[in-house]
mmCIF file of C-alpha atoms in Angstrom:
data_model
loop_
_atom_site.group_PDB
_atom_site.id
_atom_site.type_symbol
_atom_site.label_atom_id
_atom_site.label_comp_id
_atom_site.label_asym_id
_atom_site.label_seq_id
_atom_site.Cartn_x
_atom_site.Cartn_y
_atom_site.Cartn_z
ATOM 1 C CA MET A 1 -6.113 -9.460 -19.456
ATOM 2 C CA THR A 2 -3.085 -11.531 -18.584
ATOM 3 C CA GLN A 3 0.442 -10.347 -18.841
ATOM 4 C CA LYS A 4 3.557 -12.384 -18.337
ATOM 5 C CA ALA A 5 5.505 -11.254 -15.310
ATOM 6 C CA GLU A 6 8.864 -9.901 -16.423
ATOM 7 C CA THR A 7 10.474 -9.744 -13.038
ATOM 8 C CA SER A 8 9.864 -11.417 -9.710
ATOM 9 C CA ARG A 9 10.911 -9.841 -6.465
ATOM 10 C CA LYS A 10 10.929 -11.312 -2.959
ATOM 11 C CA VAL A 11 9.929 -8.976 -0.194
ATOM 12 C CA ARG A 12 9.993 -9.445 3.564
ATOM 13 C CA PRO A 13 6.916 -7.535 4.737
ATOM 14 C CA ARG A 14 7.118 -5.281 7.752
ATOM 15 C CA ALA A 15 5.325 -6.601 10.795
ATOM 16 C CA ASP A 16 4.193 -5.585 14.246
ATOM 17 C CA VAL A 17 3.616 -8.100 17.017
ATOM 18 C CA LEU A 18 1.324 -7.301 19.901
ATOM 19 C CA GLU A 19 0.439 -9.278 22.997
ATOM 20 C CA SER A 20 -2.477 -9.116 25.394
ATOM 21 C CA ASP A 21 -3.432 -11.394 28.262
ATOM 22 C CA ASN A 22 -5.561 -13.431 25.858
ATOM 23 C CA GLU A 23 -3.763 -13.440 22.522
ATOM 24 C CA TYR A 24 -0.873 -12.552 20.261
ATOM 25 C CA ARG A 25 -1.606 -10.395 17.259
ATOM 26 C CA ILE A 26 0.654 -10.058 14.214
ATOM 27 C CA ALA A 27 0.023 -7.245 11.710
ATOM 28 C CA LEU A 28 1.763 -7.277 8.320
ATOM 29 C CA ASP A 29 1.780 -4.603 5.622
ATOM 30 C CA LEU A 30 0.737 -6.406 2.447
ATOM 31 C CA VAL A 31 -0.499 -3.777 0.012
ATOM 32 C CA GLY A 32 -2.593 -4.857 -2.939
ATOM 33 C CA VAL A 33 -2.144 -8.599 -2.607
ATOM 34 C CA ASP A 34 -4.507 -11.155 -4.055
ATOM 35 C CA ARG A 35 -6.333 -12.414 -0.964
ATOM 36 C CA GLU A 36 -6.863 -15.788 -2.620
ATOM 37 C CA LYS A 37 -3.109 -16.201 -2.672
ATOM 38 C CA ILE A 38 -2.395 -15.390 0.947
ATOM 39 C CA GLY A 39 -0.856 -18.492 2.485
ATOM 40 C CA LEU A 40 -0.698 -19.147 6.206
ATOM 41 C CA THR A 41 0.853 -22.271 7.662
ATOM 42 C CA LEU A 42 1.527 -23.120 11.254
ATOM 43 C CA GLU A 43 4.008 -25.914 11.592
ATOM 44 C CA GLN A 44 5.549 -26.810 14.914
ATOM 45 C CA GLU A 45 6.362 -23.407 16.349
ATOM 46 C CA THR A 46 6.734 -21.529 13.070
ATOM 47 C CA LEU A 47 4.066 -19.426 11.424
ATOM 48 C CA LYS A 48 4.784 -18.847 7.747
ATOM 49 C CA VAL A 49 3.022 -16.141 5.767
ATOM 50 C CA THR A 50 3.206 -15.904 1.985
ATOM 51 C CA ALA A 51 1.410 -13.608 -0.442
ATOM 52 C CA GLN A 52 1.669 -12.349 -4.004
ATOM 53 C CA ARG A 53 1.070 -9.068 -5.690
ATOM 54 C CA GLY A 54 0.791 -8.556 -9.403
ATOM 55 C CA THR A 55 -0.770 -5.104 -9.492
ATOM 56 C CA THR A 56 2.221 -3.426 -11.084
ATOM 57 C CA PRO A 57 2.313 -4.790 -14.602
ATOM 58 C CA GLY A 58 5.442 -6.706 -15.476
ATOM 59 C CA GLU A 59 6.415 -7.209 -11.868
ATOM 60 C CA LEU A 60 5.440 -9.980 -9.500
ATOM 61 C CA VAL A 61 6.122 -9.299 -5.850
ATOM 62 C CA GLU A 62 6.333 -12.305 -3.550
ATOM 63 C CA PHE A 63 5.991 -11.639 0.157
ATOM 64 C CA GLU A 64 7.359 -14.156 2.626
ATOM 65 C CA ARG A 65 7.853 -14.020 6.350
ATOM 66 C CA GLU A 66 8.261 -16.498 9.183
ATOM 67 C CA PHE A 67 7.538 -15.986 12.848
ATOM 68 C CA GLY A 68 8.451 -18.109 15.805
ATOM 69 C CA VAL A 69 5.347 -18.544 17.896
ATOM 70 C CA PRO A 70 5.074 -19.679 21.517
ATOM 71 C CA SER A 71 3.927 -23.241 22.042
ATOM 72 C CA ALA A 72 1.206 -22.148 24.457
ATOM 73 C CA ILE A 73 -1.204 -20.941 21.782
ATOM 74 C CA ASP A 74 -4.533 -22.466 20.868
ATOM 75 C CA ARG A 75 -3.541 -23.716 17.432
ATOM 76 C CA ASP A 76 -7.098 -24.524 16.348
ATOM 77 C CA LYS A 77 -8.313 -21.000 16.982
ATOM 78 C CA VAL A 78 -5.770 -19.043 14.952
ATOM 79 C CA THR A 79 -7.577 -16.616 12.647
ATOM 80 C CA ALA A 80 -6.522 -14.142 9.967
ATOM 81 C CA ASP A 81 -8.142 -11.090 8.470
ATOM 82 C CA TYR A 82 -7.060 -9.004 5.471
ATOM 83 C CA ALA A 83 -8.275 -5.420 5.324
ATOM 84 C CA ARG A 84 -6.913 -2.163 3.870
ATOM 85 C CA GLY A 85 -3.695 -3.859 2.822
ATOM 86 C CA VAL A 86 -2.919 -5.188 6.291
ATOM 87 C CA LEU A 87 -3.014 -8.857 7.236
ATOM 88 C CA THR A 88 -3.807 -9.409 10.898
ATOM 89 C CA VAL A 89 -3.189 -12.849 12.377
ATOM 90 C CA THR A 90 -4.676 -13.559 15.794
ATOM 91 C CA LEU A 91 -3.167 -16.357 17.878
ATOM 92 C CA PRO A 92 -5.209 -16.969 21.039
ATOM 93 C CA LYS A 93 -3.336 -18.164 24.088
ATOM 94 C CA GLN A 94 -4.238 -21.453 25.645
ATOM 95 C CA ALA A 95 -6.634 -20.994 28.514
ATOM 96 C CA ASN A 96 -4.214 -22.361 31.094
ATOM 97 C CA SER A 97 -1.417 -20.031 30.012
ATOM 98 C CA LYS A 98 -3.406 -16.847 30.646
ATOM 99 C CA PRO A 99 -2.523 -14.972 33.774
ATOM 100 C CA ARG A 100 -4.981 -15.614 36.556
ATOM 101 C CA ARG A 101 -5.789 -13.414 39.433
ATOM 102 C CA ILE A 102 -5.947 -15.341 42.633
ATOM 103 C CA ALA A 103 -8.200 -13.972 45.254
ATOM 104 C CA VAL A 104 -6.641 -13.771 48.655
ATOM 105 C CA SER A 105 -9.099 -14.876 51.230
ATOM 106 C CA LEU A 106 -9.127 -13.080 54.472
ATOM 107 C CA ALA A 107 -8.884 -15.402 57.390
ATOM 108 C CA MET B 1 11.037 6.701 -4.286
ATOM 109 C CA VAL B 2 9.121 7.128 -7.527
ATOM 110 C CA HIS B 3 8.858 4.219 -9.885
ATOM 111 C CA PHE B 4 7.756 4.654 -13.435
ATOM 112 C CA VAL B 5 6.408 1.671 -15.252
ATOM 113 C CA THR B 6 5.176 1.606 -18.784
ATOM 114 C CA THR B 7 2.163 -0.553 -19.203
ATOM 115 C CA ASN B 8 -0.259 -2.170 -21.544
ATOM 116 C CA ASP B 9 -2.582 -3.025 -18.720
ATOM 117 C CA ARG B 10 -5.963 -1.438 -17.933
ATOM 118 C CA GLY B 11 -6.673 -0.600 -21.520
ATOM 119 C CA PHE B 12 -3.654 1.588 -21.893
ATOM 120 C CA PRO B 13 -2.128 1.117 -25.324
ATOM 121 C CA GLY B 14 1.571 1.325 -26.066
ATOM 122 C CA THR B 15 3.805 3.979 -24.695
ATOM 123 C CA THR B 16 6.302 4.520 -27.472
ATOM 124 C CA GLY B 17 7.183 8.085 -28.229
ATOM 125 C CA VAL B 18 6.128 9.509 -24.891
ATOM 126 C CA SER B 19 9.415 9.227 -23.047
ATOM 127 C CA GLY B 20 9.777 12.998 -23.028
ATOM 128 C CA LEU B 21 6.542 13.611 -21.173
ATOM 129 C CA PHE B 22 7.256 10.651 -18.989
ATOM 130 C CA SER B 23 10.577 11.905 -17.705
ATOM 131 C CA GLU B 24 9.081 15.366 -17.319
ATOM 132 C CA MET B 25 6.544 14.053 -14.817
ATOM 133 C CA GLU B 26 9.208 11.969 -13.112
ATOM 134 C CA ARG B 27 11.405 15.021 -12.699
ATOM 135 C CA LEU B 28 8.512 17.040 -11.320
ATOM 136 C CA LEU B 29 7.614 14.303 -8.888
ATOM 137 C CA ARG B 30 11.183 14.314 -7.600
ATOM 138 C CA GLU B 31 11.301 18.057 -7.207
ATOM 139 C CA HIS B 32 8.163 18.179 -5.174
ATOM 140 C CA ASP B 33 9.198 15.202 -3.071
ATOM 141 C CA ALA B 34 12.110 17.149 -1.714
ATOM 142 C CA ALA B 35 9.782 19.709 -0.198
ATOM 143 C CA ALA B 36 7.272 17.227 1.165
ATOM 144 C CA SER B 37 6.904 17.133 4.890
ATOM 145 C CA GLU B 38 7.252 13.706 6.421
ATOM 146 C CA VAL B 39 7.904 12.234 9.809
ATOM 147 C CA ALA B 40 10.084 9.363 10.977
ATOM 148 C CA GLY B 41 11.439 8.807 7.490
ATOM 149 C CA ALA B 42 8.346 6.870 6.575
ATOM 150 C CA ARG B 43 6.999 7.708 3.180
ATOM 151 C CA PRO B 44 4.449 5.986 1.044
ATOM 152 C CA ARG B 45 5.811 4.697 -2.218
ATOM 153 C CA ILE B 46 4.284 6.048 -5.396
ATOM 154 C CA PHE B 47 4.257 4.268 -8.722
ATOM 155 C CA ALA B 48 3.299 6.132 -11.881
ATOM 156 C CA ARG B 49 2.138 4.836 -15.235
ATOM 157 C CA TYR B 50 1.432 6.529 -18.500
ATOM 158 C CA GLY B 51 -0.904 5.416 -21.235
ATOM 159 C CA ALA B 52 -2.768 6.792 -24.223
ATOM 160 C CA THR B 53 -5.720 7.966 -22.144
ATOM 161 C CA GLY B 54 -3.762 9.500 -19.292
ATOM 162 C CA TYR B 55 -1.659 8.852 -16.219
ATOM 163 C CA GLU B 56 -2.169 6.623 -13.207
ATOM 164 C CA LEU B 57 -0.542 6.928 -9.824
ATOM 165 C CA ASP B 58 -0.543 4.113 -7.266
ATOM 166 C CA VAL B 59 0.197 5.147 -3.687
ATOM 167 C CA GLU B 60 0.924 2.455 -1.095
ATOM 168 C CA LEU B 61 -0.997 3.252 2.079
ATOM 169 C CA PRO B 62 -1.392 0.074 4.142
ATOM 170 C CA GLY B 63 -3.716 0.443 7.096
ATOM 171 C CA VAL B 64 -4.803 3.951 6.153
ATOM 172 C CA GLN B 65 -8.510 4.702 6.306
ATOM 173 C CA GLN B 66 -10.093 6.370 3.323
ATOM 174 C CA ASP B 67 -11.124 9.357 5.423
ATOM 175 C CA GLU B 68 -7.523 9.866 6.568
ATOM 176 C CA ILE B 69 -6.453 10.809 3.028
ATOM 177 C CA GLN B 70 -6.934 14.176 1.324
ATOM 178 C CA LEU B 71 -6.560 14.800 -2.371
ATOM 179 C CA ASP B 72 -6.506 18.324 -3.720
ATOM 180 C CA VAL B 73 -5.914 19.762 -7.149
ATOM 181 C CA ARG B 74 -5.015 23.397 -7.198
ATOM 182 C CA ARG B 75 -3.565 25.318 -10.115
ATOM 183 C CA GLY B 76 -2.421 22.149 -11.812
ATOM 184 C CA VAL B 77 -0.759 20.680 -8.719
ATOM 185 C CA LEU B 78 -2.112 17.476 -7.200
ATOM 186 C CA THR B 79 -1.454 17.148 -3.481
ATOM 187 C CA ILE B 80 -1.906 13.838 -1.687
ATOM 188 C CA SER B 81 -1.777 14.032 2.073
ATOM 189 C CA GLY B 82 -2.734 11.791 4.916
ATOM 190 C CA GLU B 83 -1.808 9.999 8.049
ATOM 191 C CA ARG B 84 -1.377 6.460 9.247
ATOM 192 C CA LYS B 85 -2.069 6.018 12.911
ATOM 193 C CA LEU B 86 -0.882 2.879 14.592
ATOM 194 C CA ASP B 87 -2.211 2.922 18.079
ATOM 195 C CA VAL B 88 -1.638 -0.051 20.325
ATOM 196 C CA PRO B 89 -5.150 -1.200 21.313
ATOM 197 C CA GLU B 90 -6.157 -1.137 24.934
ATOM 198 C CA GLY B 91 -4.944 -4.172 26.824
ATOM 199 C CA PHE B 92 -2.142 -4.883 24.328
ATOM 200 C CA ARG B 93 1.574 -4.318 24.565
ATOM 201 C CA SER B 94 4.017 -4.105 21.719
ATOM 202 C CA ILE B 95 6.531 -6.939 21.361
ATOM 203 C CA ARG B 96 7.941 -6.038 17.953
ATOM 204 C CA ARG B 97 7.428 -2.845 16.022
ATOM 205 C CA GLU B 98 8.610 -2.500 12.425
ATOM 206 C CA ARG B 99 5.660 -0.665 10.907
ATOM 207 C CA ALA B 100 5.838 3.068 11.381
ATOM 208 C CA PRO B 101 3.032 5.538 11.796
ATOM 209 C CA PHE B 102 3.422 8.382 9.319
ATOM 210 C CA ARG B 103 2.063 11.687 8.213
ATOM 211 C CA PHE B 104 2.807 12.628 4.650
ATOM 212 C CA SER B 105 2.159 15.165 1.959
ATOM 213 C CA ARG B 106 3.296 14.772 -1.612
ATOM 214 C CA SER B 107 2.651 17.119 -4.475
ATOM 215 C CA VAL B 108 2.751 16.341 -8.162
ATOM 216 C CA GLN B 109 2.780 18.957 -10.892
ATOM 217 C CA LEU B 110 0.208 17.659 -13.316
ATOM 218 C CA PRO B 111 1.265 17.579 -16.949
ATOM 219 C CA GLU B 112 -0.497 20.178 -19.054
ATOM 220 C CA ASP B 113 -2.556 17.623 -20.910
ATOM 221 C CA VAL B 114 -4.306 16.338 -17.776
ATOM 222 C CA ALA B 115 -7.949 17.273 -17.304
ATOM 223 C CA SER B 116 -7.660 18.372 -13.681
ATOM 224 C CA ASP B 117 -11.434 18.439 -13.210
ATOM 225 C CA ALA B 118 -11.662 14.776 -14.238
ATOM 226 C CA VAL B 119 -9.173 13.357 -11.715
ATOM 227 C CA GLN B 120 -10.530 10.233 -10.034
ATOM 228 C CA ALA B 121 -9.297 8.209 -7.093
ATOM 229 C CA SER B 122 -10.130 4.845 -5.585
ATOM 230 C CA MET B 123 -8.817 2.863 -2.653
ATOM 231 C CA ARG B 124 -8.427 -0.897 -2.510
ATOM 232 C CA ASP B 125 -6.362 -3.150 -0.270
ATOM 233 C CA GLY B 126 -4.211 -0.287 0.963
ATOM 234 C CA LEU B 127 -3.496 0.933 -2.554
ATOM 235 C CA LEU B 128 -4.724 4.384 -3.550
ATOM 236 C CA THR B 129 -5.068 4.631 -7.326
ATOM 237 C CA ILE B 130 -5.389 8.096 -8.849
ATOM 238 C CA ARG B 131 -6.452 8.369 -12.465
ATOM 239 C CA LEU B 132 -5.421 11.474 -14.339
ATOM 240 C CA PRO B 133 -7.176 11.396 -17.689
ATOM 241 C CA LYS B 134 -5.906 13.462 -20.566
ATOM 242 C CA SER B 135 -8.154 16.287 -21.528
ATOM 243 C CA ALA B 136 -9.930 16.043 -24.870
ATOM 244 C CA THR B 137 -8.542 19.413 -25.821
ATOM 245 C CA SER B 138 -5.013 18.030 -25.770
ATOM 246 C CA GLU B 139 -5.835 15.869 -28.787
ATOM 247 C CA PRO B 140 -4.309 17.221 -31.946
ATOM 248 C CA LYS B 141 -6.832 19.285 -33.846
ATOM 249 C CA ARG B 142 -6.657 20.209 -37.476
ATOM 250 C CA ILE B 143 -7.464 23.811 -38.163
ATOM 251 C CA GLN B 144 -9.370 24.466 -41.309
ATOM 252 C CA ILE B 145 -8.031 27.271 -43.429
ATOM 253 C CA ALA B 146 -10.813 29.498 -44.564
ATOM 254 C CA SER B 147 -10.811 30.265 -48.255
ATOM 255 C CA HIS B 148 -11.846 33.605 -49.557
#
C-alpha cells in the first residue's frame, strides 16, 4: 500500500561518539528507518549519514547528520550496523596511529 | 509529546466521525503523562492512530532491548515502562554524548471499546507498536423486540 507523503521533515539525529585505542564508534538514534535507504558517505574528512522514515503515514522524516572525522582512520575498514533503531558506525584507526607501549629495557 | 495521526494505512479505513473518541484518548494520554516518572527529561515519543478496527500506539525506543520493556494492562489502564541503558563499553571513552539513558513509565487509559485481553505488541527497529483492537461487543447490536 503506497501513500503519498503529505509532509516532509528534516531531523538531525542524536549521536554519541566513543573512542578506544583501536577505533572511533558513532551511535545514532534512527528509529524505524528503512535500512535500504541508510546512506553513508565518507568524503575527505566528513562522514555524512542520511536515512528516511515513512512509518507514520502522511509524514516522511529525513535524517541527516555530518561528522568531522580524523584523517588517521582506516578508510577502507569503516563498517556500519543497524540494530534496534540505532545505527553504529565503526571507524578503525590506522595501525600507526594507535598508541604503542614501548618496553623499557633494563641495562 | 503525543502525536495523533489519522490513517488509512495498515488496513484501517477512514476515520471520519470519530474525532470525539480520538480527542478523548489524547486527553487521557496527556493526563497520565503528567504523573509519569521519568529521569533526565528524556521521554520516548508516542504516536497514536485510530482506525475502524482499533487503536495503534507507536513508541520510539531506540537501543532498548525487548526484555527491558514491560507492558501491563490493569483495570483498563495500559502501562508501558522500561529503561534504556547506555553504558560506555570497556576500553572506550566518551567524546560526545547527546543520547540520554532513560527510565520511563507511561500509562494510557484505554477507551472502553478496546478489548484489553487482545492487546498485542511488537518491536522492530527501535519502534514498539501496540495494537489495541476494538472488542466485538462494542459493535452496535440490534435488539429484537419480542412479540407476544
